[in-house]
Amino acid sequence: QLAHKCILNSFYGYVMRRGARWYSMEMAGVVTQTGANIIRDARHVVDQIGRPLELDTDGIWCILPSTFPENFTVETKCSIYFEVDGPYRCMVLPF
């Protein structure tokens, strides 16, 4: 999964560089749209089972019910997988 993130970040950076051989605003848009779709779909899943607190480019902090199973898998249309990292007793979000 980290490899996907590194490749997409590098690809985006390359196609956005004006001097690049394959400079393409359209391709940069495809990369950002794909990321936005993944985040939107992940939020949809979280909305069904808990409450999102913060969305970022590589994760979602959320509140899940205490009955939420530890071994939970989400089937996706892409090769990126979702995992539960926690639980944590508390977390402080800066303003």
Coordinates of C-alpha atoms in Angstrom, one line a residue:
Q1 CA 0.0 0.0 0.0
L2 CA 2.9 2.4 0.8
A3 CA 4.3 1.6 -2.7
H4 CA 0.9 2.7 -4.3
K5 CA 1.1 6.0 -2.4
C6 CA 4.8 6.6 -3.3
I7 CA 4.2 5.8 -7.0
L8 CA 1.1 8.0 -7.2
N9 CA 2.8 10.9 -5.4
S10 CA 5.8 10.6 -7.7
F11 CA 3.7 10.3 -10.8
Y12 CA 1.6 13.4 -9.9
G13 CA 4.8 15.4 -9.2
Y14 CA 6.3 14.3 -12.5
V15 CA 3.3 15.1 -14.8
M16 CA 2.9 18.5 -13.1
R17 CA 6.5 19.5 -13.9
R18 CA 6.4 21.8 -16.9
G19 CA 9.8 20.5 -18.2
A20 CA 8.7 16.8 -18.0
R21 CA 8.6 14.8 -21.2
W22 CA 5.0 13.7 -20.3
Y23 CA 3.8 16.9 -18.7
S24 CA 0.0 16.6 -18.5
M25 CA -2.5 18.6 -16.5
E26 CA -5.1 16.0 -17.5
M27 CA -3.1 13.1 -16.0
A28 CA -2.5 15.1 -12.8
G29 CA -6.3 15.6 -12.6
V30 CA -6.8 11.9 -13.0
V31 CA -4.5 11.2 -10.1
T32 CA -6.2 13.7 -7.8
Q33 CA -9.7 12.5 -8.9
T34 CA -8.8 8.9 -8.2
G35 CA -7.5 9.8 -4.7
A36 CA -10.7 11.9 -4.1
N37 CA -12.9 9.0 -5.2
I38 CA -11.1 6.6 -2.8
I39 CA -11.4 9.0 0.1
R40 CA -15.1 9.6 -0.7
D41 CA -15.8 5.8 -0.9
A42 CA -14.0 5.2 2.4
R43 CA -16.0 7.9 4.1
H44 CA -19.2 6.3 2.8
V45 CA -18.1 3.1 4.5
V46 CA -17.2 4.9 7.8
D47 CA -20.6 6.8 7.7
Q48 CA -22.4 3.5 7.7
I49 CA -20.6 2.0 10.8
G50 CA -19.3 5.0 12.8
R51 CA -18.6 8.7 12.7
P52 CA -15.7 10.3 10.8
L53 CA -13.6 12.8 12.7
E54 CA -10.9 13.7 10.2
L55 CA -10.2 12.8 6.6
D56 CA -6.7 13.0 5.2
T57 CA -5.1 11.8 2.0
D58 CA -3.9 8.5 3.6
G59 CA -6.4 7.8 6.4
I60 CA -9.6 8.5 8.2
W61 CA -9.8 9.0 12.0
C62 CA -13.2 7.9 13.2
I63 CA -15.3 6.8 16.1
L64 CA -16.4 3.2 15.9
P65 CA -18.9 1.5 18.2
S66 CA -17.4 -0.7 20.9
T67 CA -19.1 -3.7 19.3
F68 CA -17.0 -3.2 16.1
P69 CA -15.1 -6.4 15.3
E70 CA -11.3 -6.4 15.3
N71 CA -10.9 -8.4 12.1
F72 CA -13.0 -6.4 9.7
T73 CA -12.3 -6.3 6.0
V74 CA -13.7 -4.1 3.3
E75 CA -13.9 -5.2 -0.3
T76 CA -12.9 -2.5 -2.8
K77 CA -12.8 -2.0 -6.5
C78 CA -9.1 -1.1 -6.4
S79 CA -6.0 -2.7 -5.0
I80 CA -5.8 -0.5 -1.9
Y81 CA -7.0 -2.1 1.3
F82 CA -8.5 -0.7 4.5
E83 CA -7.5 -1.7 7.9
V84 CA -8.4 -0.8 11.5
D85 CA -5.4 0.6 13.3
G86 CA -6.2 0.9 17.0
P87 CA -8.3 1.1 19.1
Y88 CA -6.9 4.1 21.0
R89 CA -8.2 5.3 24.4
C90 CA -8.2 8.9 23.4
M91 CA -6.8 11.3 20.8
V92 CA -6.3 15.0 20.9
L93 CA -7.0 16.9 17.7
P94 CA -5.3 20.3 17.5
F95 CA -7.4 23.3 16.4

